[in-house]
Amino acid sequence: MRILLSAFACGPGRGSEPGVGWAVATRLAKRHHVHVLTHRYNQKGIEQHLDEHGDIENLEFSYYGSPRPYYDHGIKSFTIQFYYYYWQRKIAQWAQDAILAFKPDVIQHVTLVRYWTPSSLASMGIPFIFGPVGGADATPKGFIKTLTLRGRITERVRSLAQGLSERDPAMKRTIRSAAAVVATTRSTAERARSLGAKRVSIIGESALDEGLMPASSSIKKTPDRPARFIVSARLIHWKGINLSIQAFAKCRDLDATLEIFGDGPERQNLWTLVKRLRLTDRVIFRGHVARNDYLKRLSGSIALLHPSLHDSGGWVCIEAMATGVPVVCLDAGGPATQVDQSCGYIIDPIASRYVINKMAMAMRELTTNPALHAQKSQAAKKAVRDRHTWDSKIDSFEALYERAIHPRKQEPNASTNQLEKSPTPLSL
């Protein structure tokens, strides 16, 4: 097929959104002809990579937008939100010549992974796949009071922005024009349906393959002693790191440490919490480290603690599972589509105290029951091999392309407005 990708964020050797854009583009190019429309900010990194490693067959790029100043502060900046909306509304006009020359069979929006911004490419008269997109998950009401003032304000602004965006006629057209919406979470799938999506599949945006799988030499068969728990996340309010620290405080009798990898604006508040709980000798803030160093610490740990309040997905849980490390997360957002009870613990986000107690119980069980840990460790590695590889994800996308290009081949009695399972076990 000839596939046109819209990947505002896209770049080699990078995580998060740029990593998703790059991974989807390069994996699809192994099977199809792919043309990527991306922001001009990514041009230098992409061309440098191609100069060093050679062009990738069946893959080409076009770059649009001003390289300065809108992208200077990255995707997390406030100004980029407005510019991203503008870029998506203009991209069909800017790239019209490239689209006419490429003659795509199907168009897919890949990044940003956010459902509440419209894409002008949905109106090109070409089968359009919107996603993977997420962002409909919100902090459970019972957890709002656990946030800092800054966190509560941020959540309120985010909620207002989503509400306004859903009233945007252009956004509604994007959802309703799409042959399929690929949602990363159950909540996003429900929002897409309520906005008039014809067909919705749940497929996470992250996966691993040989190039990203942790090297077998880095994977330890048994956890280190003393026991070690890992947190790996940006230190921001909705990642639930405060919950991990409070749960760890309930395990004082265990010979264990908690290592926190990452940085962000909540670091000082988290350190204040650590001091208040008298855990300064057992909680270690590692900051940013080299990936290989992180994998060594991860693979020898008891569990990854990831009680994120509204995470669309990401690699952190899948990478932990690939190393045989069980994951403790909430039954919410992307992690709930990646982890199951066989390879970790999924906790219902009823209330903060409930989650903290359940996390502490999970930490205690995994530390004191080696047989249980070994069982979940093996199940975690198997889950990644079976459900979270790029091959399985691309299989899912291809099935959506075929259905979008040849809609008459659908079952005659099938409902078009439905939440369906993905063609592969990658979705729910």
Tab-separated table of N, CA and C in Angstrom, residues 110-238:
chain	number	residue	atom	x	y	z
A	110	VAL	N	-0.773	9.852	13.351
A	110	VAL	CA	-0.027	9.086	14.346
A	110	VAL	C	0.311	9.926	15.572
A	111	THR	N	0.888	11.094	15.359
A	111	THR	CA	1.213	11.964	16.499
A	111	THR	C	0.816	13.403	16.153
A	112	LEU	N	0.481	14.100	17.208
A	112	LEU	CA	0.492	13.775	18.612
A	112	LEU	C	-0.613	12.780	18.945
A	113	VAL	N	-0.379	12.014	20.001
A	113	VAL	CA	-1.338	10.980	20.404
A	113	VAL	C	-2.400	11.647	21.282
A	114	ARG	N	-3.256	12.444	20.641
A	114	ARG	CA	-4.240	13.234	21.378
A	114	ARG	C	-5.520	13.337	20.561
A	115	TYR	N	-6.632	12.931	21.151
A	115	TYR	CA	-7.882	12.857	20.391
A	115	TYR	C	-8.537	14.215	20.184
A	116	TRP	N	-8.213	15.220	20.979
A	116	TRP	CA	-9.012	16.439	20.975
A	116	TRP	C	-8.443	17.578	20.139
A	117	THR	N	-7.664	17.230	19.101
A	117	THR	CA	-7.221	18.231	18.128
A	117	THR	C	-7.581	17.746	16.731
A	118	PRO	N	-8.246	18.565	15.915
A	118	PRO	CA	-8.676	18.115	14.586
A	118	PRO	C	-7.520	17.994	13.610
A	119	SER	N	-7.725	17.226	12.562
A	119	SER	CA	-6.744	17.098	11.482
A	119	SER	C	-7.417	17.446	10.167
A	120	SER	N	-6.825	18.372	9.422
A	120	SER	CA	-7.382	18.748	8.118
A	120	SER	C	-7.249	17.630	7.105
A	121	LEU	N	-6.406	16.638	7.373
A	121	LEU	CA	-6.229	15.525	6.442
A	121	LEU	C	-7.447	14.617	6.394
A	122	ALA	N	-8.336	14.744	7.371
A	122	ALA	CA	-9.543	13.913	7.382
A	122	ALA	C	-10.495	14.280	6.256
A	123	SER	N	-10.304	15.471	5.668
A	123	SER	CA	-11.226	15.957	4.643
A	123	SER	C	-10.649	15.858	3.232
A	124	MET	N	-9.649	14.993	3.047
A	124	MET	CA	-8.996	14.884	1.742
A	124	MET	C	-9.724	13.955	0.781
A	125	GLY	N	-10.756	13.267	1.238
A	125	GLY	CA	-11.438	12.314	0.373
A	125	GLY	C	-10.697	10.997	0.232
A	126	ILE	N	-9.727	10.766	1.113
A	126	ILE	CA	-8.931	9.536	1.126
A	126	ILE	C	-9.213	8.828	2.446
A	127	PRO	N	-9.359	7.502	2.457
A	127	PRO	CA	-9.615	6.804	3.725
A	127	PRO	C	-8.648	7.258	4.818
A	128	PHE	N	-9.201	7.649	5.970
A	128	PHE	CA	-8.424	8.287	7.027
A	128	PHE	C	-8.546	7.491	8.312
A	129	ILE	N	-7.405	7.162	8.908
A	129	ILE	CA	-7.342	6.485	10.201
A	129	ILE	C	-6.861	7.499	11.224
A	130	PHE	N	-7.663	7.748	12.236
A	130	PHE	CA	-7.323	8.740	13.252
A	130	PHE	C	-6.794	8.034	14.492
A	131	GLY	N	-5.461	8.005	14.603
A	131	GLY	CA	-4.889	7.403	15.797
A	131	GLY	C	-3.722	6.494	15.488
A	132	PRO	N	-3.031	6.095	16.562
A	132	PRO	CA	-3.504	6.045	17.942
A	132	PRO	C	-3.612	7.430	18.598
A	133	VAL	N	-4.752	7.648	19.252
A	133	VAL	CA	-4.970	8.876	19.998
A	133	VAL	C	-5.503	8.531	21.387
A	134	GLY	N	-5.136	9.344	22.358
A	134	GLY	CA	-5.607	9.160	23.728
A	134	GLY	C	-5.910	10.510	24.325
A	135	GLY	N	-5.978	10.559	25.639
A	135	GLY	CA	-6.146	11.828	26.320
A	135	GLY	C	-7.488	12.042	26.975
A	136	ALA	N	-8.420	11.093	26.813
A	136	ALA	CA	-9.741	11.286	27.427
A	136	ALA	C	-9.765	10.907	28.901
A	137	ASP	N	-8.751	10.198	29.359
A	137	ASP	CA	-8.721	9.801	30.760
A	137	ASP	C	-8.462	11.017	31.639
A	138	ALA	N	-9.115	11.043	32.783
A	138	ALA	CA	-8.973	12.160	33.719
A	138	ALA	C	-8.633	11.633	35.108
A	139	THR	N	-8.057	12.490	35.910
A	139	THR	CA	-7.759	12.115	37.293
A	139	THR	C	-9.058	11.777	38.017
A	140	PRO	N	-9.164	10.578	38.609
A	140	PRO	CA	-10.376	10.232	39.366
A	140	PRO	C	-10.662	11.277	40.442
A	141	LYS	N	-11.941	11.556	40.653
A	141	LYS	CA	-12.327	12.626	41.580
A	141	LYS	C	-11.736	12.438	42.975
A	142	GLY	N	-11.668	11.187	43.411
A	142	GLY	CA	-11.162	10.935	44.752
A	142	GLY	C	-9.689	11.241	44.923
A	143	PHE	N	-8.987	11.521	43.817
A	143	PHE	CA	-7.549	11.762	43.889
A	143	PHE	C	-7.195	13.236	43.729
A	144	ILE	N	-8.155	14.053	43.357
A	144	ILE	CA	-7.882	15.475	43.150
A	144	ILE	C	-7.285	16.100	44.407
A	145	LYS	N	-7.814	15.743	45.564
A	145	LYS	CA	-7.339	16.343	46.813
A	145	LYS	C	-5.917	15.938	47.154
A	146	THR	N	-5.389	14.874	46.517
A	146	THR	CA	-4.017	14.454	46.784
A	146	THR	C	-3.002	15.250	45.970
A	147	LEU	N	-3.476	16.066	45.027
A	147	LEU	CA	-2.588	16.828	44.156
A	147	LEU	C	-2.161	18.131	44.803
A	148	THR	N	-1.040	18.649	44.344
A	148	THR	CA	-0.617	19.979	44.761
A	148	THR	C	-1.538	21.017	44.121
A	149	LEU	N	-1.449	22.250	44.583
A	149	LEU	CA	-2.261	23.320	43.996
A	149	LEU	C	-1.980	23.438	42.510
A	150	ARG	N	-0.712	23.353	42.148
A	150	ARG	CA	-0.354	23.432	40.732
A	150	ARG	C	-1.000	22.295	39.953
A	151	GLY	N	-0.996	21.098	40.534
A	151	GLY	CA	-1.596	19.955	39.871
A	151	GLY	C	-3.096	20.127	39.695
A	152	ARG	N	-3.775	20.645	40.720
A	152	ARG	CA	-5.227	20.833	40.626
A	152	ARG	C	-5.575	21.870	39.563
A	153	ILE	N	-4.777	22.933	39.497
A	153	ILE	CA	-5.021	23.961	38.479
A	153	ILE	C	-4.803	23.379	37.082
A	154	THR	N	-3.728	22.609	36.919
A	154	THR	CA	-3.429	22.000	35.624
A	154	THR	C	-4.546	21.072	35.177
A	155	GLU	N	-5.056	20.265	36.106
A	155	GLU	CA	-6.147	19.351	35.763
A	155	GLU	C	-7.400	20.117	35.351
A	156	ARG	N	-7.672	21.215	36.023
A	156	ARG	CA	-8.841	22.009	35.683
A	156	ARG	C	-8.707	22.632	34.304
A	157	VAL	N	-7.546	23.173	34.006
A	157	VAL	CA	-7.308	23.780	32.691
A	157	VAL	C	-7.408	22.723	31.597
A	158	ARG	N	-6.843	21.557	31.865
A	158	ARG	CA	-6.894	20.451	30.883
A	158	ARG	C	-8.339	20.049	30.600
A	159	SER	N	-9.130	19.943	31.647
A	159	SER	CA	-10.532	19.564	31.486
A	159	SER	C	-11.299	20.605	30.675
A	160	LEU	N	-11.052	21.882	30.956
A	160	LEU	CA	-11.720	22.949	30.208
A	160	LEU	C	-11.310	22.931	28.744
A	161	ALA	N	-10.018	22.701	28.484
A	161	ALA	CA	-9.525	22.658	27.100
A	161	ALA	C	-10.175	21.513	26.324
A	162	GLN	N	-10.308	20.361	26.966
A	162	GLN	CA	-10.960	19.238	26.304
A	162	GLN	C	-12.420	19.547	25.998
A	163	GLY	N	-13.104	20.138	26.977
A	163	GLY	CA	-14.508	20.462	26.764
A	163	GLY	C	-14.711	21.432	25.618
A	164	LEU	N	-13.867	22.457	25.544
A	164	LEU	CA	-13.961	23.415	24.446
A	164	LEU	C	-13.627	22.759	23.113
A	165	SER	N	-12.623	21.913	23.116
A	165	SER	CA	-12.212	21.249	21.879
A	165	SER	C	-13.308	20.346	21.330
A	166	GLU	N	-14.024	19.678	22.205
A	166	GLU	CA	-15.083	18.782	21.748
A	166	GLU	C	-16.256	19.539	21.127
A	167	ARG	N	-16.315	20.833	21.372
A	167	ARG	CA	-17.355	21.660	20.743
A	167	ARG	C	-16.892	22.238	19.412
A	168	ASP	N	-15.658	22.005	19.058
A	168	ASP	CA	-15.089	22.510	17.813
A	168	ASP	C	-15.646	21.706	16.639
A	169	PRO	N	-16.346	22.334	15.693
A	169	PRO	CA	-16.883	21.594	14.545
A	169	PRO	C	-15.804	20.851	13.760
A	170	ALA	N	-14.604	21.426	13.677
A	170	ALA	CA	-13.523	20.762	12.940
A	170	ALA	C	-13.114	19.454	13.612
A	171	MET	N	-13.123	19.448	14.944
A	171	MET	CA	-12.773	18.217	15.643
A	171	MET	C	-13.837	17.148	15.442
A	172	LYS	N	-15.088	17.556	15.501
A	172	LYS	CA	-16.177	16.610	15.266
A	172	LYS	C	-16.105	16.035	13.852
A	173	ARG	N	-15.770	16.880	12.874
A	173	ARG	CA	-15.639	16.382	11.503
A	173	ARG	C	-14.519	15.366	11.396
A	174	THR	N	-13.413	15.625	12.098
A	174	THR	CA	-12.287	14.687	12.068
A	174	THR	C	-12.714	13.320	12.582
A	175	ILE	N	-13.399	13.305	13.716
A	175	ILE	CA	-13.838	12.042	14.309
A	175	ILE	C	-14.832	11.331	13.401
A	176	ARG	N	-15.793	12.069	12.875
A	176	ARG	CA	-16.869	11.459	12.099
A	176	ARG	C	-16.440	11.082	10.683
A	177	SER	N	-15.407	11.769	10.174
A	177	SER	CA	-14.922	11.456	8.824
A	177	SER	C	-13.987	10.255	8.809
A	178	ALA	N	-13.428	9.920	9.951
A	178	ALA	CA	-12.442	8.841	10.006
A	178	ALA	C	-13.079	7.490	9.709
A	179	ALA	N	-12.410	6.708	8.871
A	179	ALA	CA	-12.867	5.336	8.632
A	179	ALA	C	-12.741	4.515	9.900
A	180	ALA	N	-11.757	4.879	10.742
A	180	ALA	CA	-11.589	4.220	12.038
A	180	ALA	C	-10.856	5.170	12.964
A	181	VAL	N	-11.241	5.140	14.225
A	181	VAL	CA	-10.503	5.847	15.280
A	181	VAL	C	-9.771	4.791	16.090
A	182	VAL	N	-8.463	4.972	16.236
A	182	VAL	CA	-7.641	4.061	17.037
A	182	VAL	C	-7.408	4.729	18.382
A	183	ALA	N	-8.052	4.225	19.414
A	183	ALA	CA	-7.949	4.798	20.755
A	183	ALA	C	-6.946	3.998	21.577
A	184	THR	N	-6.183	4.697	22.405
A	184	THR	CA	-5.191	4.009	23.233
A	184	THR	C	-5.764	3.536	24.561
A	185	THR	N	-6.939	4.055	24.943
A	185	THR	CA	-7.539	3.691	26.223
A	185	THR	C	-9.042	3.499	26.059
A	186	ARG	N	-9.647	2.829	27.035
A	186	ARG	CA	-11.094	2.628	27.006
A	186	ARG	C	-11.848	3.954	27.073
A	187	SER	N	-11.364	4.870	27.919
A	187	SER	CA	-12.048	6.161	28.052
A	187	SER	C	-12.025	6.947	26.744
A	188	THR	N	-10.906	6.915	26.047
A	188	THR	CA	-10.826	7.616	24.767
A	188	THR	C	-11.743	6.972	23.739
A	189	ALA	N	-11.824	5.650	23.749
A	189	ALA	CA	-12.732	4.956	22.843
A	189	ALA	C	-14.179	5.375	23.096
A	190	GLU	N	-14.559	5.488	24.343
A	190	GLU	CA	-15.920	5.900	24.692
A	190	GLU	C	-16.190	7.330	24.243
A	191	ARG	N	-15.197	8.228	24.411
A	191	ARG	CA	-15.385	9.610	23.977
A	191	ARG	C	-15.527	9.681	22.457
A	192	ALA	N	-14.720	8.904	21.742
A	192	ALA	CA	-14.801	8.905	20.277
A	192	ALA	C	-16.170	8.436	19.811
A	193	ARG	N	-16.695	7.416	20.444
A	193	ARG	CA	-18.026	6.924	20.082
A	193	ARG	C	-19.084	7.995	20.336
A	194	SER	N	-18.969	8.680	21.465
A	194	SER	CA	-19.969	9.694	21.803
A	194	SER	C	-19.927	10.878	20.843
A	195	LEU	N	-18.765	11.071	20.201
A	195	LEU	CA	-18.613	12.165	19.242
A	195	LEU	C	-18.948	11.750	17.816
A	196	GLY	N	-19.369	10.498	17.637
A	196	GLY	CA	-19.848	10.072	16.327
A	196	GLY	C	-18.891	9.242	15.510
A	197	ALA	N	-17.887	8.635	16.123
A	197	ALA	CA	-16.951	7.800	15.374
A	197	ALA	C	-17.681	6.620	14.748
A	198	LYS	N	-17.320	6.289	13.509
A	198	LYS	CA	-17.939	5.170	12.807
A	198	LYS	C	-17.478	3.827	13.371
A	199	ARG	N	-16.199	3.758	13.653
A	199	ARG	CA	-15.625	2.494	14.131
A	199	ARG	C	-14.453	2.823	15.047
A	200	VAL	N	-14.354	2.121	16.160
A	200	VAL	CA	-13.308	2.393	17.141
A	200	VAL	C	-12.604	1.088	17.505
A	201	SER	N	-11.276	1.118	17.500
A	201	SER	CA	-10.464	0.013	17.984
A	201	SER	C	-9.540	0.526	19.073
A	202	ILE	N	-9.249	-0.304	20.046
A	202	ILE	CA	-8.319	0.063	21.116
A	202	ILE	C	-6.981	-0.601	20.844
A	203	ILE	N	-5.987	0.201	20.537
A	203	ILE	CA	-4.634	-0.271	20.254
A	203	ILE	C	-3.663	0.719	20.887
A	204	GLY	N	-2.783	0.254	21.740
A	204	GLY	CA	-1.810	1.132	22.361
A	204	GLY	C	-0.819	1.684	21.352
A	205	GLU	N	-0.213	2.821	21.695
A	205	GLU	CA	0.731	3.441	20.760
A	205	GLU	C	2.144	2.922	20.893
A	206	SER	N	2.429	2.121	21.912
A	206	SER	CA	3.802	1.701	22.191
A	206	SER	C	3.975	0.199	22.010
A	207	ALA	N	5.169	-0.187	21.609
A	207	ALA	CA	5.509	-1.600	21.451
A	207	ALA	C	7.030	-1.715	21.474
A	208	LEU	N	7.519	-2.930	21.423
A	208	LEU	CA	8.959	-3.197	21.382
A	208	LEU	C	9.270	-4.150	20.249
A	209	ASP	N	10.492	-4.122	19.793
A	209	ASP	CA	10.984	-5.130	18.852
A	209	ASP	C	12.445	-5.387	19.163
A	210	GLU	N	13.123	-6.088	18.253
A	210	GLU	CA	14.504	-6.469	18.536
A	210	GLU	C	15.386	-5.272	18.843
A	211	GLY	N	15.118	-4.150	18.177
A	211	GLY	CA	15.969	-2.985	18.380
A	211	GLY	C	15.767	-2.303	19.716
A	212	LEU	N	14.574	-2.469	20.304
A	212	LEU	CA	14.276	-1.791	21.562
A	212	LEU	C	14.167	-2.749	22.737
A	213	MET	N	14.112	-4.065	22.451
A	213	MET	CA	14.037	-5.031	23.540
A	213	MET	C	15.311	-4.953	24.376
A	214	PRO	N	15.182	-4.977	25.689
A	214	PRO	CA	16.381	-5.028	26.519
A	214	PRO	C	17.229	-6.246	26.183
A	215	ALA	N	18.544	-6.047	26.126
A	215	ALA	CA	19.436	-7.154	25.806
A	215	ALA	C	19.314	-8.251	26.861
A	216	SER	N	19.361	-9.504	26.405
A	216	SER	CA	19.204	-10.625	27.337
A	216	SER	C	20.270	-10.596	28.418
A	217	SER	N	21.444	-10.043	28.100
A	217	SER	CA	22.514	-9.987	29.090
A	217	SER	C	22.188	-9.026	30.229
A	218	SER	N	21.215	-8.120	29.987
A	218	SER	CA	20.836	-7.150	31.017
A	218	SER	C	19.740	-7.678	31.934
A	219	ILE	N	19.109	-8.790	31.546
A	219	ILE	CA	17.978	-9.310	32.289
A	219	ILE	C	18.452	-10.309	33.334
A	220	LYS	N	18.130	-10.050	34.570
A	220	LYS	CA	18.518	-10.933	35.665
A	220	LYS	C	17.376	-11.891	35.974
A	221	LYS	N	17.734	-13.141	36.252
A	221	LYS	CA	16.713	-14.148	36.512
A	221	LYS	C	16.063	-13.969	37.877
A	222	THR	N	16.804	-13.463	38.842
A	222	THR	CA	16.253	-13.238	40.183
A	222	THR	C	16.551	-11.805	40.602
A	223	PRO	N	15.682	-11.208	41.408
A	223	PRO	CA	15.894	-9.821	41.851
A	223	PRO	C	17.107	-9.689	42.766
A	224	ASP	N	17.664	-8.500	42.768
A	224	ASP	CA	18.778	-8.202	43.667
A	224	ASP	C	18.293	-8.179	45.114
A	225	ARG	N	19.229	-8.309	46.021
A	225	ARG	CA	18.964	-8.126	47.452
A	225	ARG	C	19.955	-7.121	48.004
A	226	PRO	N	19.519	-6.165	48.821
A	226	PRO	CA	18.139	-6.006	49.291
A	226	PRO	C	17.171	-5.676	48.165
A	227	ALA	N	15.893	-5.864	48.433
A	227	ALA	CA	14.870	-5.662	47.421
A	227	ALA	C	14.858	-4.207	46.935
A	228	ARG	N	14.514	-4.056	45.670
A	228	ARG	CA	14.497	-2.717	45.085
A	228	ARG	C	13.207	-2.540	44.273
A	229	PHE	N	12.517	-1.427	44.515
A	229	PHE	CA	11.358	-1.044	43.721
A	229	PHE	C	11.737	0.155	42.861
A	230	ILE	N	11.137	0.213	41.670
A	230	ILE	CA	11.504	1.238	40.694
A	230	ILE	C	10.297	2.094	40.342
A	231	VAL	N	10.528	3.389	40.245
A	231	VAL	CA	9.593	4.335	39.635
A	231	VAL	C	10.332	5.001	38.483
A	232	SER	N	9.715	5.036	37.307
A	232	SER	CA	10.340	5.688	36.153
A	232	SER	C	9.288	6.555	35.467
A	233	ALA	N	9.418	7.865	35.622
A	233	ALA	CA	8.396	8.768	35.086
A	233	ALA	C	8.875	10.205	35.193
A	234	ARG	N	8.251	11.068	34.412
A	234	ARG	CA	8.425	12.497	34.643
A	234	ARG	C	7.840	12.813	36.010
A	235	LEU	N	8.501	13.646	36.762
A	235	LEU	CA	8.031	13.969	38.104
A	235	LEU	C	6.987	15.078	38.015
A	236	ILE	N	5.798	14.674	37.586
A	236	ILE	CA	4.671	15.588	37.456
A	236	ILE	C	3.495	15.023	38.234
A	237	HIS	N	2.503	15.846	38.491
A	237	HIS	CA	1.486	15.513	39.484
A	237	HIS	C	0.671	14.275	39.160
A	238	TRP	N	0.353	14.052	37.862
A	238	TRP	CA	-0.579	12.970	37.560
A	238	TRP	C	0.087	11.601	37.403
